[in-house]
Structures are given as structure tokens and as C-alpha cells.
Amino acid sequence: ADEHALPPGALLERFEIVRVLAETASGIDYLAADRQRDGEVVVREYFPQRLARRVQQTMVPRSVEDTETLARGLEAFLNEGRLLTQIDNPALVHLTQLIEANGTAYQVRAHVGGVTLLDVRKEMRSPPDERSVRALLEALLGALQPLHAERVVHGSVVPGNILLLANDHPLLLAPDLARRECTNELIESLMASVEPAFGAPEQRQPSVDRPLGPWTDLYGLAATMRYFITGELPPPVHELPPEGAHEPMADMVQRVFDGSPSQLVLQASSMGHGGEIF
């Protein structure tokens, strides 16, 4: 990170970079100090390392061939930022500012802490109760609603992209729309070969006959809720069971709770269409 990230002390308007928090295929997250309000924020910089390099503090394409893809990803990053500055939903990340500088752009949000749902579930010694499942599901459905109203598919409803805050309230992080523009098919296929398959079929095997839509996010949410209930990560794409061979939700809950009577089992068994969560 020291070779290509902004150095500690670098200024973006009133925000001073403190350190790198994380790096993704499309950018870099920093912890930054707000010099006017005496607080900390998270700043996400659009900086796909496969396509970009830094000359002093300015982002430039690695090659002439990368120029168009880099620009397309930047436009997606800006569009995402404009949308998330307008939406104010307690379960969806809200951006406080969008900055264009250094040949790229930066999304600024409050530093709220929290732990990912992925890590929280790993530490749980037993399945969650029905109240917790319903509260998480309701909040995340609420977070997706304003995105779908704007015809935006989040595309990354996965346990690692959901924070649980101090009050156990979930926060769905940004969709990272730029990643779809700047990650090539080879990288995506390599990632899919090792990552748990939370993505919908139309994401795993893109086709004009299987467009992305709100249903894509609902699939990801269903897979996330299945993980929250069972603690079991779905296998990578190449290990998935054949179409239609997924375990019905009622059977899954019965297995997880060792056959003991529970309100959650009764509720799952009463669901229509076999109660399938996948």
C-alpha cells in the first residue's frame, strides 16, 4: 500500500489521510481525520491498480489501452457516489461528500466502526433466534428498496459487505459499481473459483437471456440469510449443486437445530413453495 496509496498527511479538502484501511479491485479505503469537525471518516478512492498508476498524487492509466476502461469505471464510481449522497436509509451506507481530485474521485462517509456479518457469525456458538433473523432481513430489504427504486442493482449483498453496528443494526456498504466496469473476465473467474458463491446465477454466468435486476439482490440476500442461520458458507461456483438441488429452508433449519422444536422451524415449515431460501 505504501507504494501506490496516498501517504499519511495527504489532504483532500478538509480531510487528512491517516492510514490505509483496505484495498479492493477498484480502489483504496482510508481512515481520515476531519480537520473541521474533529472526527474521523472513511474515504474510498477510485484507484483500480490493474488499470491505474500514480504520478505524484495523480491517477493516470497504466497504458493507452486502459484509458477507456479506467474512465468508464470512474463514471460508475461517481454515479454511485451521487446516488448514495441522496439516499438516507439507516441500513444503507450514506455518503457525506463526493470529491473529485487527483485525476480520480473520493467517496466520504462517517466512520461508524462495526464488524462484518461474516465475522460476527463465525464467532457465534449457536444459530440466531427468529427475532434476530427477521430484524436483519427486514432492515436489509429496506436498504435495497431505494436502490431498486432508482433501477440500481447492488450486486454485492454478501456477509462481508454488511456491517453490524454497536446496536446490532446492519449497515449495507456501497455496491462498488466501478468493479463491474474495471475487473476483467479472467480475474472474475479466478475469484469465483475460490470465493463462496453468494452471487445469483446471472452474475456467475452472464447472458443476454439472464439480465441483472432486483431479483439478483434478493438471491444474494437469501444466500446471506442462509449463512446467518446455518453458519455455513456456500461453496465456490464450481462446487455448487445442480440447478434445483438446493436444500429447502425447512429441512435446513430442522438440521441446524438438531430436530429440536422451535418457533423458527415452525415458521419455515409454513412457508409456501417448500420454504426454499435458495
PDB file of C-alpha atoms in Angstrom:
ATOM      1  CA  ALA A   1       0.000   0.000   0.000  1.00  0.00           C
ATOM      2  CA  ASP A   2       2.857   2.392   0.722  1.00  0.00           C
ATOM      3  CA  GLU A   3       3.935   2.352  -2.940  1.00  0.00           C
ATOM      4  CA  HIS A   4       0.671   3.395  -4.533  1.00  0.00           C
ATOM      5  CA  ALA A   5      -1.664   4.696  -1.804  1.00  0.00           C
ATOM      6  CA  LEU A   6      -1.874   8.301  -0.701  1.00  0.00           C
ATOM      7  CA  PRO A   7       0.634   8.896   2.119  1.00  0.00           C
ATOM      8  CA  PRO A   8      -0.390   9.785   5.676  1.00  0.00           C
ATOM      9  CA  GLY A   9      -0.866  13.528   5.910  1.00  0.00           C
ATOM     10  CA  ALA A  10      -2.143  13.950   2.342  1.00  0.00           C
ATOM     11  CA  LEU A  11      -5.056  16.405   2.184  1.00  0.00           C
ATOM     12  CA  LEU A  12      -8.368  16.078   0.350  1.00  0.00           C
ATOM     13  CA  GLU A  13     -10.088  19.372   1.019  1.00  0.00           C
ATOM     14  CA  ARG A  14     -10.626  19.309   4.815  1.00  0.00           C
ATOM     15  CA  PHE A  15      -9.782  15.593   5.222  1.00  0.00           C
ATOM     16  CA  GLU A  16      -6.297  14.408   6.192  1.00  0.00           C
ATOM     17  CA  ILE A  17      -5.312  10.832   5.337  1.00  0.00           C
ATOM     18  CA  VAL A  18      -4.316   8.818   8.419  1.00  0.00           C
ATOM     19  CA  ARG A  19      -3.776   5.284   7.082  1.00  0.00           C
ATOM     20  CA  VAL A  20      -4.985   2.638   4.642  1.00  0.00           C
ATOM     21  CA  LEU A  21      -7.881   0.513   5.892  1.00  0.00           C
ATOM     22  CA  ALA A  22      -8.404  -1.851   2.962  1.00  0.00           C
ATOM     23  CA  GLU A  23      -7.842  -2.334  -0.754  1.00  0.00           C
ATOM     24  CA  THR A  24     -10.211  -3.784  -3.337  1.00  0.00           C
ATOM     25  CA  ALA A  25     -10.096  -4.475  -7.063  1.00  0.00           C
ATOM     26  CA  SER A  26     -11.438  -0.981  -7.734  1.00  0.00           C
ATOM     27  CA  GLY A  27      -9.968   1.212  -5.036  1.00  0.00           C
ATOM     28  CA  ILE A  28      -8.452   2.013  -1.663  1.00  0.00           C
ATOM     29  CA  ASP A  29     -10.211   2.786   1.634  1.00  0.00           C
ATOM     30  CA  TYR A  30      -8.525   5.207   4.013  1.00  0.00           C
ATOM     31  CA  LEU A  31      -9.122   6.344   7.557  1.00  0.00           C
ATOM     32  CA  ALA A  32      -9.014  10.141   7.506  1.00  0.00           C
ATOM     33  CA  ALA A  33      -9.336  12.936  10.024  1.00  0.00           C
ATOM     34  CA  ASP A  34     -11.929  15.672   9.522  1.00  0.00           C
ATOM     35  CA  ARG A  35      -9.947  18.791  10.381  1.00  0.00           C
ATOM     36  CA  GLN A  36     -13.027  20.978  10.704  1.00  0.00           C
ATOM     37  CA  ARG A  37     -15.235  18.741  12.828  1.00  0.00           C
ATOM     38  CA  ASP A  38     -12.638  16.930  14.928  1.00  0.00           C
ATOM     39  CA  GLY A  39     -13.714  13.440  13.939  1.00  0.00           C
ATOM     40  CA  GLU A  40     -12.799  10.534  11.699  1.00  0.00           C
ATOM     41  CA  VAL A  41     -14.236   9.475   8.341  1.00  0.00           C
ATOM     42  CA  VAL A  42     -13.679   6.714   5.813  1.00  0.00           C
ATOM     43  CA  VAL A  43     -12.546   7.870   2.379  1.00  0.00           C
ATOM     44  CA  ARG A  44     -12.780   5.496  -0.585  1.00  0.00           C
ATOM     45  CA  GLU A  45     -10.575   6.370  -3.553  1.00  0.00           C
ATOM     46  CA  TYR A  46     -11.306   5.055  -7.032  1.00  0.00           C
ATOM     47  CA  PHE A  47      -7.961   3.500  -7.927  1.00  0.00           C
ATOM     48  CA  PRO A  48      -8.032   0.122  -9.729  1.00  0.00           C
ATOM     49  CA  GLN A  49      -4.398  -0.957  -9.573  1.00  0.00           C
ATOM     50  CA  ARG A  50      -4.679  -3.188 -12.635  1.00  0.00           C
ATOM     51  CA  LEU A  51      -5.526  -0.157 -14.768  1.00  0.00           C
ATOM     52  CA  ALA A  52      -4.003   2.812 -12.945  1.00  0.00           C
ATOM     53  CA  ARG A  53      -0.750   4.120 -11.569  1.00  0.00           C
ATOM     54  CA  ARG A  54       0.078   7.204  -9.573  1.00  0.00           C
ATOM     55  CA  VAL A  55       2.252  10.062 -10.759  1.00  0.00           C
ATOM     56  CA  GLN A  56       2.892  12.009  -7.576  1.00  0.00           C
ATOM     57  CA  GLN A  57      -0.713  12.085  -6.291  1.00  0.00           C
ATOM     58  CA  THR A  58      -2.489  11.972  -9.658  1.00  0.00           C
ATOM     59  CA  MET A  59      -4.064   8.808 -11.076  1.00  0.00           C
ATOM     60  CA  VAL A  60      -3.154   8.053 -14.697  1.00  0.00           C
ATOM     61  CA  PRO A  61      -3.778   4.994 -16.912  1.00  0.00           C
ATOM     62  CA  ARG A  62      -1.133   2.291 -16.898  1.00  0.00           C
ATOM     63  CA  SER A  63      -1.312   2.203 -20.697  1.00  0.00           C
ATOM     64  CA  VAL A  64      -3.229   3.841 -23.518  1.00  0.00           C
ATOM     65  CA  GLU A  65      -5.321   0.668 -23.811  1.00  0.00           C
ATOM     66  CA  ASP A  66      -6.507   1.105 -20.207  1.00  0.00           C
ATOM     67  CA  THR A  67      -7.773   4.674 -20.683  1.00  0.00           C
ATOM     68  CA  GLU A  68     -11.326   3.875 -21.760  1.00  0.00           C
ATOM     69  CA  THR A  69     -11.944   1.183 -19.120  1.00  0.00           C
ATOM     70  CA  LEU A  70     -10.478   3.385 -16.401  1.00  0.00           C
ATOM     71  CA  ALA A  71     -12.747   6.278 -17.412  1.00  0.00           C
ATOM     72  CA  ARG A  72     -15.800   4.012 -17.552  1.00  0.00           C
ATOM     73  CA  GLY A  73     -15.121   2.780 -14.016  1.00  0.00           C
ATOM     74  CA  LEU A  74     -14.656   6.334 -12.767  1.00  0.00           C
ATOM     75  CA  GLU A  75     -18.026   7.348 -14.187  1.00  0.00           C
ATOM     76  CA  ALA A  76     -19.673   4.382 -12.445  1.00  0.00           C
ATOM     77  CA  PHE A  77     -17.929   5.357  -9.190  1.00  0.00           C
ATOM     78  CA  LEU A  78     -19.199   8.932  -9.500  1.00  0.00           C
ATOM     79  CA  ASN A  79     -22.752   7.832 -10.317  1.00  0.00           C
ATOM     80  CA  GLU A  80     -22.751   5.527  -7.306  1.00  0.00           C
ATOM     81  CA  GLY A  81     -21.454   8.361  -5.134  1.00  0.00           C
ATOM     82  CA  ARG A  82     -24.122  10.814  -6.292  1.00  0.00           C
ATOM     83  CA  LEU A  83     -26.841   8.282  -5.547  1.00  0.00           C
ATOM     84  CA  LEU A  84     -25.540   7.403  -2.069  1.00  0.00           C
ATOM     85  CA  THR A  85     -25.304  11.077  -1.087  1.00  0.00           C
ATOM     86  CA  GLN A  86     -29.038  11.430  -1.832  1.00  0.00           C
ATOM     87  CA  ILE A  87     -30.365   8.263  -0.153  1.00  0.00           C
ATOM     88  CA  ASP A  88     -30.790   8.395   3.610  1.00  0.00           C
ATOM     89  CA  ASN A  89     -31.730   4.938   4.879  1.00  0.00           C
ATOM     90  CA  PRO A  90     -30.416   3.714   8.264  1.00  0.00           C
ATOM     91  CA  ALA A  91     -29.419   0.325   6.845  1.00  0.00           C
ATOM     92  CA  LEU A  92     -27.658   1.638   3.709  1.00  0.00           C
ATOM     93  CA  VAL A  93     -24.332   3.439   3.755  1.00  0.00           C
ATOM     94  CA  HIS A  94     -24.781   7.200   3.315  1.00  0.00           C
ATOM     95  CA  LEU A  95     -22.058   9.336   1.756  1.00  0.00           C
ATOM     96  CA  THR A  96     -21.491  12.766   3.225  1.00  0.00           C
ATOM     97  CA  GLN A  97     -19.363  14.059   0.367  1.00  0.00           C
ATOM     98  CA  LEU A  98     -18.085  13.234  -3.110  1.00  0.00           C
ATOM     99  CA  ILE A  99     -14.738  14.765  -4.062  1.00  0.00           C
ATOM    100  CA  GLU A 100     -13.131  14.910  -7.498  1.00  0.00           C
ATOM    101  CA  ALA A 101      -9.377  15.449  -7.310  1.00  0.00           C
ATOM    102  CA  ASN A 102      -6.028  13.963  -8.379  1.00  0.00           C
ATOM    103  CA  GLY A 103      -7.489  12.690 -11.648  1.00  0.00           C
ATOM    104  CA  THR A 104      -9.914  10.447  -9.747  1.00  0.00           C
ATOM    105  CA  ALA A 105     -12.730  10.656  -7.189  1.00  0.00           C
ATOM    106  CA  TYR A 106     -13.299  10.015  -3.482  1.00  0.00           C
ATOM    107  CA  GLN A 107     -16.383   8.916  -1.538  1.00  0.00           C
ATOM    108  CA  VAL A 108     -16.550  10.134   2.066  1.00  0.00           C
ATOM    109  CA  ARG A 109     -18.667   8.512   4.770  1.00  0.00           C
ATOM    110  CA  ALA A 110     -18.816   8.575   8.546  1.00  0.00           C
ATOM    111  CA  HIS A 111     -16.517   6.199  10.382  1.00  0.00           C
ATOM    112  CA  VAL A 112     -19.064   4.105  12.291  1.00  0.00           C
ATOM    113  CA  GLY A 113     -16.971   1.096  13.272  1.00  0.00           C
ATOM    114  CA  GLY A 114     -18.829  -2.194  13.377  1.00  0.00           C
ATOM    115  CA  VAL A 115     -17.933  -5.770  12.485  1.00  0.00           C
ATOM    116  CA  THR A 116     -18.898  -7.605   9.315  1.00  0.00           C
ATOM    117  CA  LEU A 117     -21.748 -10.089   9.469  1.00  0.00           C
ATOM    118  CA  LEU A 118     -19.254 -12.646   8.179  1.00  0.00           C
ATOM    119  CA  ASP A 119     -17.027 -12.273  11.239  1.00  0.00           C
ATOM    120  CA  VAL A 120     -19.926 -11.991  13.694  1.00  0.00           C
ATOM    121  CA  ARG A 121     -21.434 -15.280  12.523  1.00  0.00           C
ATOM    122  CA  LYS A 122     -18.055 -17.016  12.707  1.00  0.00           C
ATOM    123  CA  GLU A 123     -17.905 -16.192  16.426  1.00  0.00           C
ATOM    124  CA  MET A 124     -21.470 -17.325  17.205  1.00  0.00           C
ATOM    125  CA  ARG A 125     -21.697 -20.659  19.010  1.00  0.00           C
ATOM    126  CA  SER A 126     -25.348 -21.328  18.129  1.00  0.00           C
ATOM    127  CA  PRO A 127     -27.862 -20.305  15.451  1.00  0.00           C
ATOM    128  CA  PRO A 128     -29.612 -16.935  15.837  1.00  0.00           C
ATOM    129  CA  ASP A 129     -33.168 -16.734  17.147  1.00  0.00           C
ATOM    130  CA  GLU A 130     -36.092 -15.858  14.910  1.00  0.00           C
ATOM    131  CA  ARG A 131     -36.274 -12.269  16.144  1.00  0.00           C
ATOM    132  CA  SER A 132     -32.675 -11.632  15.042  1.00  0.00           C
ATOM    133  CA  VAL A 133     -33.251 -13.252  11.654  1.00  0.00           C
ATOM    134  CA  ARG A 134     -36.392 -11.244  10.978  1.00  0.00           C
ATOM    135  CA  ALA A 135     -34.794  -7.960  12.135  1.00  0.00           C
ATOM    136  CA  LEU A 136     -31.783  -8.446   9.858  1.00  0.00           C
ATOM    137  CA  LEU A 137     -33.927  -9.437   6.886  1.00  0.00           C
ATOM    138  CA  GLU A 138     -36.322  -6.511   7.304  1.00  0.00           C
ATOM    139  CA  ALA A 139     -33.516  -3.959   7.608  1.00  0.00           C
ATOM    140  CA  LEU A 140     -31.639  -5.232   4.544  1.00  0.00           C
ATOM    141  CA  LEU A 141     -34.803  -5.342   2.437  1.00  0.00           C
ATOM    142  CA  GLY A 142     -35.318  -1.722   3.439  1.00  0.00           C
ATOM    143  CA  ALA A 143     -31.778  -0.865   2.351  1.00  0.00           C
ATOM    144  CA  LEU A 144     -32.301  -2.396  -1.084  1.00  0.00           C
ATOM    145  CA  GLN A 145     -35.662  -0.727  -1.737  1.00  0.00           C
ATOM    146  CA  PRO A 146     -34.355   2.805  -2.530  1.00  0.00           C
ATOM    147  CA  LEU A 147     -31.653   1.362  -4.805  1.00  0.00           C
ATOM    148  CA  HIS A 148     -34.183  -0.690  -6.749  1.00  0.00           C
ATOM    149  CA  ALA A 149     -36.463   2.327  -6.981  1.00  0.00           C
ATOM    150  CA  GLU A 150     -33.623   4.026  -8.884  1.00  0.00           C
ATOM    151  CA  ARG A 151     -33.162   0.896 -11.034  1.00  0.00           C
ATOM    152  CA  VAL A 152     -29.775   0.202  -9.456  1.00  0.00           C
ATOM    153  CA  VAL A 153     -28.712  -3.369  -8.723  1.00  0.00           C
ATOM    154  CA  HIS A 154     -26.436  -3.539  -5.682  1.00  0.00           C
ATOM    155  CA  GLY A 155     -24.858  -6.789  -6.819  1.00  0.00           C
ATOM    156  CA  SER A 156     -22.816  -7.384  -3.676  1.00  0.00           C
ATOM    157  CA  VAL A 157     -25.228  -8.372  -0.924  1.00  0.00           C
ATOM    158  CA  VAL A 158     -22.815 -10.668   0.888  1.00  0.00           C
ATOM    159  CA  PRO A 159     -21.920 -11.133   4.586  1.00  0.00           C
ATOM    160  CA  GLY A 160     -18.562  -9.408   4.147  1.00  0.00           C
ATOM    161  CA  ASN A 161     -20.263  -6.274   2.816  1.00  0.00           C
ATOM    162  CA  ILE A 162     -22.672  -5.906   5.752  1.00  0.00           C
ATOM    163  CA  LEU A 163     -21.563  -4.267   8.994  1.00  0.00           C
ATOM    164  CA  LEU A 164     -23.259  -4.919  12.314  1.00  0.00           C
ATOM    165  CA  LEU A 165     -23.030  -1.770  14.391  1.00  0.00           C
ATOM    166  CA  ALA A 166     -22.895  -1.473  18.184  1.00  0.00           C
ATOM    167  CA  ASN A 167     -26.688  -1.694  18.431  1.00  0.00           C
ATOM    168  CA  ASP A 168     -26.733  -4.816  16.188  1.00  0.00           C
ATOM    169  CA  HIS A 169     -28.271  -2.723  13.425  1.00  0.00           C
ATOM    170  CA  PRO A 170     -26.978  -3.767   9.981  1.00  0.00           C
ATOM    171  CA  LEU A 171     -25.369  -1.380   7.517  1.00  0.00           C
ATOM    172  CA  LEU A 172     -25.113  -2.453   3.877  1.00  0.00           C
ATOM    173  CA  LEU A 173     -21.974  -0.960   2.356  1.00  0.00           C
ATOM    174  CA  ALA A 174     -21.635   0.542  -1.123  1.00  0.00           C
ATOM    175  CA  PRO A 175     -22.281  -1.704  -4.128  1.00  0.00           C
ATOM    176  CA  ASP A 176     -18.901  -0.989  -5.782  1.00  0.00           C
ATOM    177  CA  LEU A 177     -20.395  -0.398  -9.221  1.00  0.00           C
ATOM    178  CA  ALA A 178     -16.959   0.517 -10.547  1.00  0.00           C
ATOM    179  CA  ARG A 179     -15.748  -3.053 -10.066  1.00  0.00           C
ATOM    180  CA  ARG A 180     -18.116  -4.275 -12.771  1.00  0.00           C
ATOM    181  CA  GLU A 181     -16.508  -1.892 -15.237  1.00  0.00           C
ATOM    182  CA  CYS A 182     -12.839  -2.365 -14.414  1.00  0.00           C
ATOM    183  CA  THR A 183     -12.446  -6.056 -13.489  1.00  0.00           C
ATOM    184  CA  ASN A 184     -11.853  -8.312 -16.460  1.00  0.00           C
ATOM    185  CA  GLU A 185     -13.435 -11.723 -17.031  1.00  0.00           C
ATOM    186  CA  LEU A 186     -10.261 -13.638 -16.157  1.00  0.00           C
ATOM    187  CA  ILE A 187      -9.963 -12.014 -12.729  1.00  0.00           C
ATOM    188  CA  GLU A 188     -13.680 -12.530 -12.052  1.00  0.00           C
ATOM    189  CA  SER A 189     -13.463 -16.213 -12.999  1.00  0.00           C
ATOM    190  CA  LEU A 190     -10.411 -16.743 -10.777  1.00  0.00           C
ATOM    191  CA  MET A 191     -12.186 -15.068  -7.859  1.00  0.00           C
ATOM    192  CA  ALA A 192     -15.304 -17.160  -8.454  1.00  0.00           C
ATOM    193  CA  SER A 193     -13.226 -20.338  -8.288  1.00  0.00           C
ATOM    194  CA  VAL A 194     -12.287 -19.723  -4.641  1.00  0.00           C
ATOM    195  CA  GLU A 195     -14.885 -17.328  -3.196  1.00  0.00           C
ATOM    196  CA  PRO A 196     -18.154 -18.557  -1.643  1.00  0.00           C
ATOM    197  CA  ALA A 197     -20.916 -18.361  -4.263  1.00  0.00           C
ATOM    198  CA  PHE A 198     -23.307 -15.769  -2.868  1.00  0.00           C
ATOM    199  CA  GLY A 199     -23.903 -14.360  -6.359  1.00  0.00           C
ATOM    200  CA  ALA A 200     -27.009 -15.139  -8.386  1.00  0.00           C
ATOM    201  CA  PRO A 201     -26.773 -17.357 -11.498  1.00  0.00           C
ATOM    202  CA  GLU A 202     -26.958 -14.321 -13.804  1.00  0.00           C
ATOM    203  CA  GLN A 203     -23.845 -12.934 -12.085  1.00  0.00           C
ATOM    204  CA  ARG A 204     -21.907 -16.194 -12.262  1.00  0.00           C
ATOM    205  CA  GLN A 205     -22.787 -16.829 -15.912  1.00  0.00           C
ATOM    206  CA  PRO A 206     -23.715 -13.502 -17.561  1.00  0.00           C
ATOM    207  CA  SER A 207     -26.033 -13.815 -20.534  1.00  0.00           C
ATOM    208  CA  VAL A 208     -28.369 -11.577 -22.504  1.00  0.00           C
ATOM    209  CA  ASP A 209     -31.089 -14.047 -21.566  1.00  0.00           C
ATOM    210  CA  ARG A 210     -30.400 -13.594 -17.831  1.00  0.00           C
ATOM    211  CA  PRO A 211     -30.217  -9.854 -17.083  1.00  0.00           C
ATOM    212  CA  LEU A 212     -29.405  -8.420 -13.674  1.00  0.00           C
ATOM    213  CA  GLY A 213     -32.326  -6.985 -11.719  1.00  0.00           C
ATOM    214  CA  PRO A 214     -33.781  -6.672  -8.211  1.00  0.00           C
ATOM    215  CA  TRP A 215     -34.037 -10.469  -8.203  1.00  0.00           C
ATOM    216  CA  THR A 216     -30.242 -10.576  -8.294  1.00  0.00           C
ATOM    217  CA  ASP A 217     -30.008  -8.811  -4.945  1.00  0.00           C
ATOM    218  CA  LEU A 218     -32.807 -10.917  -3.462  1.00  0.00           C
ATOM    219  CA  TYR A 219     -30.825 -14.049  -4.333  1.00  0.00           C
ATOM    220  CA  GLY A 220     -27.756 -12.596  -2.603  1.00  0.00           C
ATOM    221  CA  LEU A 221     -29.857 -11.662   0.412  1.00  0.00           C
ATOM    222  CA  ALA A 222     -31.343 -15.168   0.583  1.00  0.00           C
ATOM    223  CA  ALA A 223     -27.855 -16.698   0.438  1.00  0.00           C
ATOM    224  CA  THR A 224     -26.694 -14.274   3.151  1.00  0.00           C
ATOM    225  CA  MET A 225     -29.637 -15.156   5.409  1.00  0.00           C
ATOM    226  CA  ARG A 226     -28.923 -18.846   4.878  1.00  0.00           C
ATOM    227  CA  TYR A 227     -25.365 -18.240   6.066  1.00  0.00           C
ATOM    228  CA  PHE A 228     -26.623 -16.230   9.059  1.00  0.00           C
ATOM    229  CA  ILE A 229     -28.903 -19.088  10.111  1.00  0.00           C
ATOM    230  CA  THR A 230     -26.540 -22.004   9.488  1.00  0.00           C
ATOM    231  CA  GLY A 231     -23.046 -20.531   9.745  1.00  0.00           C
ATOM    232  CA  GLU A 232     -22.228 -22.494   6.575  1.00  0.00           C
ATOM    233  CA  LEU A 233     -20.625 -20.639   3.673  1.00  0.00           C
ATOM    234  CA  PRO A 234     -21.858 -21.675   0.227  1.00  0.00           C
ATOM    235  CA  PRO A 235     -19.204 -23.492  -1.828  1.00  0.00           C
ATOM    236  CA  PRO A 236     -17.415 -21.831  -4.774  1.00  0.00           C
ATOM    237  CA  VAL A 237     -19.193 -21.827  -8.111  1.00  0.00           C
ATOM    238  CA  HIS A 238     -17.539 -24.999  -9.425  1.00  0.00           C
ATOM    239  CA  GLU A 239     -18.760 -26.951  -6.366  1.00  0.00           C
ATOM    240  CA  LEU A 240     -22.378 -25.797  -6.383  1.00  0.00           C
ATOM    241  CA  PRO A 241     -25.079 -28.495  -6.554  1.00  0.00           C
ATOM    242  CA  PRO A 242     -27.007 -28.808  -9.816  1.00  0.00           C
ATOM    243  CA  GLU A 243     -29.905 -26.457 -10.509  1.00  0.00           C
ATOM    244  CA  GLY A 244     -32.910 -27.322  -8.344  1.00  0.00           C
ATOM    245  CA  ALA A 245     -30.923 -29.471  -5.888  1.00  0.00           C
ATOM    246  CA  HIS A 246     -30.693 -26.912  -3.079  1.00  0.00           C
ATOM    247  CA  GLU A 247     -31.814 -27.840   0.408  1.00  0.00           C
ATOM    248  CA  PRO A 248     -35.259 -26.447   1.311  1.00  0.00           C
ATOM    249  CA  MET A 249     -35.226 -23.911   4.133  1.00  0.00           C
ATOM    250  CA  ALA A 250     -37.454 -26.011   6.392  1.00  0.00           C
ATOM    251  CA  ASP A 251     -35.101 -29.008   6.104  1.00  0.00           C
ATOM    252  CA  MET A 252     -32.080 -26.786   6.623  1.00  0.00           C
ATOM    253  CA  VAL A 253     -33.476 -25.229   9.809  1.00  0.00           C
ATOM    254  CA  GLN A 254     -34.507 -28.629  11.135  1.00  0.00           C
ATOM    255  CA  ARG A 255     -30.970 -29.899  10.589  1.00  0.00           C
ATOM    256  CA  VAL A 256     -29.279 -26.865  12.141  1.00  0.00           C
ATOM    257  CA  PHE A 257     -31.447 -27.005  15.244  1.00  0.00           C
ATOM    258  CA  ASP A 258     -30.847 -30.762  15.627  1.00  0.00           C
ATOM    259  CA  GLY A 259     -34.507 -31.565  15.244  1.00  0.00           C
ATOM    260  CA  SER A 260     -35.494 -29.724  18.407  1.00  0.00           C
ATOM    261  CA  PRO A 261     -38.898 -27.974  18.314  1.00  0.00           C
ATOM    262  CA  SER A 262     -38.527 -24.256  17.708  1.00  0.00           C
ATOM    263  CA  GLN A 263     -40.596 -21.377  16.511  1.00  0.00           C
ATOM    264  CA  LEU A 264     -38.150 -20.865  13.659  1.00  0.00           C
ATOM    265  CA  VAL A 265     -38.700 -24.396  12.370  1.00  0.00           C
ATOM    266  CA  LEU A 266     -42.470 -23.989  12.528  1.00  0.00           C
ATOM    267  CA  GLN A 267     -42.331 -20.688  10.676  1.00  0.00           C
ATOM    268  CA  ALA A 268     -40.057 -22.108   7.977  1.00  0.00           C
ATOM    269  CA  SER A 269     -42.256 -25.149   7.503  1.00  0.00           C
ATOM    270  CA  SER A 270     -45.286 -22.935   6.942  1.00  0.00           C
ATOM    271  CA  MET A 271     -43.680 -21.007   4.088  1.00  0.00           C
ATOM    272  CA  GLY A 272     -45.053 -21.509   0.589  1.00  0.00           C
ATOM    273  CA  HIS A 273     -43.198 -23.222  -2.247  1.00  0.00           C
ATOM    274  CA  GLY A 274     -41.414 -25.613   0.087  1.00  0.00           C
ATOM    275  CA  GLY A 275     -39.882 -22.780   2.091  1.00  0.00           C
ATOM    276  CA  GLU A 276     -36.796 -22.672  -0.109  1.00  0.00           C
ATOM    277  CA  ILE A 277     -34.336 -19.938   0.767  1.00  0.00           C
ATOM    278  CA  PHE A 278     -32.163 -20.694  -2.298  1.00  0.00           C
TER     279      PHE A 278
END
